[in-house]
Each structure stands twice: as structure tokens, then as C-alpha cells.
């Protein structure tokens, strides 16, 4: 049943996190991929129920891939995460707008690592705009996230030689 598979998938995700933290990177990667694959199957059956879980598990896979130097696959996975969060944020902005903005930051980092600097700046700008909106509504809650998004944008602008705008 789906509930059993969902629980197993969450357990695999936690196992992947622990394996990575203990230095077992290949095992963590394999386990993380397995968790993502299982959540994708569940999300095909019921996207409204399982996409909110698929996105963070996939985001973790992207992080593992990036840390292991698998930049292209990390970027591809990061794009998928951003696409999922965009749809979720459109449906439930109060719940998922924050995660969409954070996924754009991750996407910007992955784009930058692949030398796609203009795309990185575009993703960073979009993240900043979302955080600007969030911080206006709840300054104490989102001030730090907004500052981080500005930092990512500044890095990407600087990488493009736009140092004045980065400041």
C-alpha cells in the first residue's frame, strides 16, 4: 500500500542522510536515488499527496550529487525540485512559497557551478523577489532568508563581473 511505501521512502531518505554524514557517500547516493525513485512512483499516483514529500527528498539528492561533483545531474535534479515547488507554491502559497524561493537559490548555485551565470542571476533575482514579498509580510520570520537570497544574488552578479550591482 501507498502508506507503507511512503514510510519506507522516508526511512530511506533518513538513511541516506545518515550515510552521507558518516562519509559513506556512494551508499548515500544510491539510497537517496532509491528514495527519490519511490516517491516519484507515489507522486505519479497522487501528486497532491506525494509531491510535497518528493521535493525535499529530491533536493537532498541534488545536494549529495553536487557535493560529489556530479554537477550536471545535480542541476537536472535541482530543476525538477524547483518545478515541483513552483506548482506547489501556486496551489498553496502560504505553505510552499518559502520552499520555492529556497529551491531557486539552490538552482542558482547549481547553474553557477555549471557556468550558466546569466541563468543563475535570473534564478537568484526571482528568489530575492519572493523573499522580498515574504519579508514584508513577516519581517522577523524571513529577514535571514532574505539576506541569504541577496547574498546568493550578489555572488552571481559578481561572477558575471557586475560588481557595482552586486554591492
GROMACS .gro file of N, CA, C and O in nm, residues 94-138:
model
  180
   94UNK      N    1   0.094   3.005   0.091
   94UNK     CA    2   0.128   3.024   0.232
   94UNK      C    3   0.218   2.911   0.283
   94UNK      O    4   0.301   2.932   0.371
   95UNK      N    5   0.203   2.795   0.226
   95UNK     CA    6   0.281   2.679   0.270
   95UNK      C    7   0.411   2.664   0.192
   95UNK      O    8   0.515   2.630   0.250
   96UNK      N    9   0.408   2.689   0.061
   96UNK     CA   10   0.520   2.649  -0.024
   96UNK      C   11   0.599   2.761  -0.090
   96UNK      O   12   0.701   2.734  -0.153
   97UNK      N   13   0.557   2.885  -0.074
   97UNK     CA   14   0.631   2.995  -0.136
   97UNK      C   15   0.775   3.003  -0.085
   97UNK      O   16   0.869   3.023  -0.162
   98UNK      N   17   0.792   2.984   0.044
   98UNK     CA   18   0.926   2.984   0.105
   98UNK      C   19   1.014   2.876   0.041
   98UNK      O   20   1.129   2.902   0.005
   99UNK      N   21   0.960   2.757   0.027
   99UNK     CA   22   1.039   2.646  -0.028
   99UNK      C   23   1.069   2.666  -0.176
   99UNK      O   24   1.176   2.627  -0.223
  100UNK      N   25   0.978   2.729  -0.247
  100UNK     CA   26   1.004   2.762  -0.386
  100UNK      C   27   1.120   2.860  -0.396
  100UNK      O   28   1.213   2.841  -0.475
  101UNK      N   29   1.119   2.961  -0.310
  101UNK     CA   30   1.229   3.060  -0.310
  101UNK      C   31   1.363   2.994  -0.276
  101UNK      O   32   1.466   3.021  -0.339
  102UNK      N   33   1.362   2.904  -0.177
  102UNK     CA   34   1.486   2.834  -0.140
  102UNK      C   35   1.533   2.742  -0.253
  102UNK      O   36   1.653   2.729  -0.276
  103UNK      N   37   1.439   2.680  -0.322
  103UNK     CA   38   1.478   2.593  -0.433
  103UNK      C   39   1.540   2.674  -0.546
  103UNK      O   40   1.632   2.627  -0.614
  104UNK      N   41   1.494   2.797  -0.564
  104UNK     CA   42   1.555   2.885  -0.664
  104UNK      C   43   1.698   2.921  -0.626
  104UNK      O   44   1.785   2.931  -0.712
  105UNK      N   45   1.725   2.938  -0.496
  105UNK     CA   46   1.862   2.962  -0.451
  105UNK      C   47   1.952   2.843  -0.484
  105UNK      O   48   2.063   2.859  -0.533
  106UNK      N   49   1.903   2.724  -0.455
  106UNK     CA   50   1.979   2.602  -0.486
  106UNK      C   51   2.001   2.590  -0.636
  106UNK      O   52   2.111   2.555  -0.681
  107UNK      N   53   1.898   2.617  -0.712
  107UNK     CA   54   1.908   2.613  -0.857
  107UNK      C   55   2.013   2.713  -0.905
  107UNK      O   56   2.097   2.681  -0.990
  108UNK      N   57   2.012   2.832  -0.848
  108UNK     CA   58   2.110   2.935  -0.887
  108UNK      C   59   2.252   2.887  -0.860
  108UNK      O   60   2.342   2.906  -0.943
  109UNK      N   61   2.273   2.824  -0.747
  109UNK     CA   62   2.408   2.772  -0.715
  109UNK      C   63   2.449   2.663  -0.815
  109UNK      O   64   2.563   2.660  -0.860
  110UNK      N   65   2.356   2.574  -0.847
  110UNK     CA   66   2.387   2.468  -0.943
  110UNK      C   67   2.410   2.524  -1.083
  110UNK      O   68   2.500   2.477  -1.154
  111UNK      N   69   2.332   2.622  -1.122
  111UNK     CA   70   2.352   2.686  -1.253
  111UNK      C   71   2.489   2.753  -1.257
  111UNK      O   72   2.563   2.740  -1.356
  112UNK      N   73   2.524   2.822  -1.151
  112UNK     CA   74   2.653   2.891  -1.145
  112UNK      C   75   2.769   2.791  -1.153
  112UNK      O   76   2.867   2.815  -1.223
  113UNK      N   77   2.755   2.678  -1.084
  113UNK     CA   78   2.864   2.579  -1.086
  113UNK      C   79   2.884   2.519  -1.224
  113UNK      O   80   2.992   2.469  -1.255
  114UNK      N   81   2.780   2.527  -1.308
  114UNK     CA   82   2.789   2.476  -1.445
  114UNK      C   83   2.830   2.587  -1.542
  114UNK      O   84   2.835   2.565  -1.663
  115UNK      N   85   2.856   2.708  -1.490
  115UNK     CA   86   2.897   2.819  -1.575
  115UNK      C   87   2.781   2.890  -1.643
  115UNK      O   88   2.802   2.973  -1.731
  116UNK      N   89   2.660   2.860  -1.602
  116UNK     CA   90   2.541   2.923  -1.660
  116UNK      C   91   2.506   3.047  -1.577
  116UNK      O   92   2.405   3.053  -1.507
  117UNK      N   93   2.592   3.144  -1.588
  117UNK     CA   94   2.587   3.260  -1.499
  117UNK      C   95   2.461   3.346  -1.516
  117UNK      O   96   2.403   3.390  -1.418
  118UNK      N   97   2.421   3.371  -1.640
  118UNK     CA   98   2.300   3.452  -1.661
  118UNK      C   99   2.177   3.384  -1.604
  118UNK      O  100   2.092   3.448  -1.542
  119UNK      N  101   2.167   3.253  -1.625
  119UNK     CA  102   2.054   3.178  -1.568
  119UNK      C  103   2.060   3.179  -1.416
  119UNK      O  104   1.956   3.186  -1.349
  120UNK      N  105   2.180   3.173  -1.362
  120UNK     CA  106   2.197   3.178  -1.216
  120UNK      C  107   2.148   3.311  -1.161
  120UNK      O  108   2.079   3.316  -1.058
  121UNK      N  109   2.183   3.419  -1.229
  121UNK     CA  110   2.137   3.552  -1.185
  121UNK      C  111   1.985   3.560  -1.193
  121UNK      O  112   1.920   3.610  -1.101
  122UNK      N  113   1.928   3.508  -1.300
  122UNK     CA  114   1.782   3.511  -1.316
  122UNK      C  115   1.713   3.435  -1.203
  122UNK      O  116   1.617   3.485  -1.143
  123UNK      N  117   1.762   3.315  -1.170
  123UNK     CA  118   1.703   3.237  -1.060
  123UNK      C  119   1.722   3.311  -0.927
  123UNK      O  120   1.630   3.314  -0.844
  124UNK      N  121   1.839   3.371  -0.908
  124UNK     CA  122   1.866   3.447  -0.785
  124UNK      C  123   1.772   3.565  -0.771
  124UNK      O  124   1.719   3.592  -0.663
  125UNK      N  125   1.752   3.637  -0.880
  125UNK     CA  126   1.661   3.753  -0.876
  125UNK      C  127   1.519   3.710  -0.841
  125UNK      O  128   1.450   3.777  -0.763
  126UNK      N  129   1.477   3.599  -0.899
  126UNK     CA  130   1.342   3.550  -0.870
  126UNK      C  131   1.330   3.513  -0.722
  126UNK      O  132   1.229   3.545  -0.658
  127UNK      N  133   1.433   3.450  -0.668
  127UNK     CA  134   1.433   3.415  -0.526
  127UNK      C  135   1.426   3.541  -0.439
  127UNK      O  136   1.349   3.547  -0.343
  128UNK      N  137   1.505   3.641  -0.473
  128UNK     CA  138   1.505   3.767  -0.398
  128UNK      C  139   1.367   3.831  -0.399
  128UNK      O  140   1.319   3.878  -0.295
  129UNK      N  141   1.302   3.831  -0.514
  129UNK     CA  142   1.168   3.891  -0.523
  129UNK      C  143   1.067   3.820  -0.434
  129UNK      O  144   0.985   3.884  -0.368
  130UNK      N  145   1.075   3.688  -0.430
  130UNK     CA  146   0.984   3.613  -0.344
  130UNK      C  147   1.013   3.643  -0.198
  130UNK      O  148   0.922   3.668  -0.119
  131UNK      N  149   1.141   3.643  -0.161
  131UNK     CA  150   1.176   3.672  -0.022
  131UNK      C  151   1.143   3.816   0.016
  131UNK      O  152   1.106   3.843   0.130
  132UNK      N  153   1.155   3.907  -0.079
  132UNK     CA  154   1.118   4.047  -0.052
  132UNK      C  155   0.970   4.054  -0.013
  132UNK      O  156   0.933   4.121   0.083
  133UNK      N  157   0.888   3.980  -0.085
  133UNK     CA  158   0.745   3.975  -0.054
  133UNK      C  159   0.721   3.910   0.083
  133UNK      O  160   0.643   3.961   0.163
  134UNK      N  161   0.790   3.801   0.109
  134UNK     CA  162   0.772   3.732   0.237
  134UNK      C  163   0.818   3.816   0.354
  134UNK      O  164   0.752   3.821   0.458
  135UNK      N  165   0.931   3.886   0.340
  135UNK     CA  166   0.985   3.965   0.450
  135UNK      C  167   0.898   4.088   0.478
  135UNK      O  168   0.891   4.134   0.593
  136UNK      N  169   0.829   4.137   0.377
  136UNK     CA  170   0.738   4.249   0.400
  136UNK      C  171   0.618   4.206   0.485
  136UNK      O  172   0.567   4.283   0.564
  137UNK      N  173   0.578   4.081   0.469
  137UNK     CA  174   0.464   4.030   0.544
  137UNK      C  175   0.503   3.986   0.685
  137UNK      O  176   0.426   4.005   0.779
  138UNK      N  177   0.621   3.925   0.697
  138UNK     CA  178   0.667   3.875   0.828
  138UNK      C  179   0.817   3.901   0.840
  138UNK      O  180   0.899   3.811   0.820
   0.00000   0.00000   0.00000
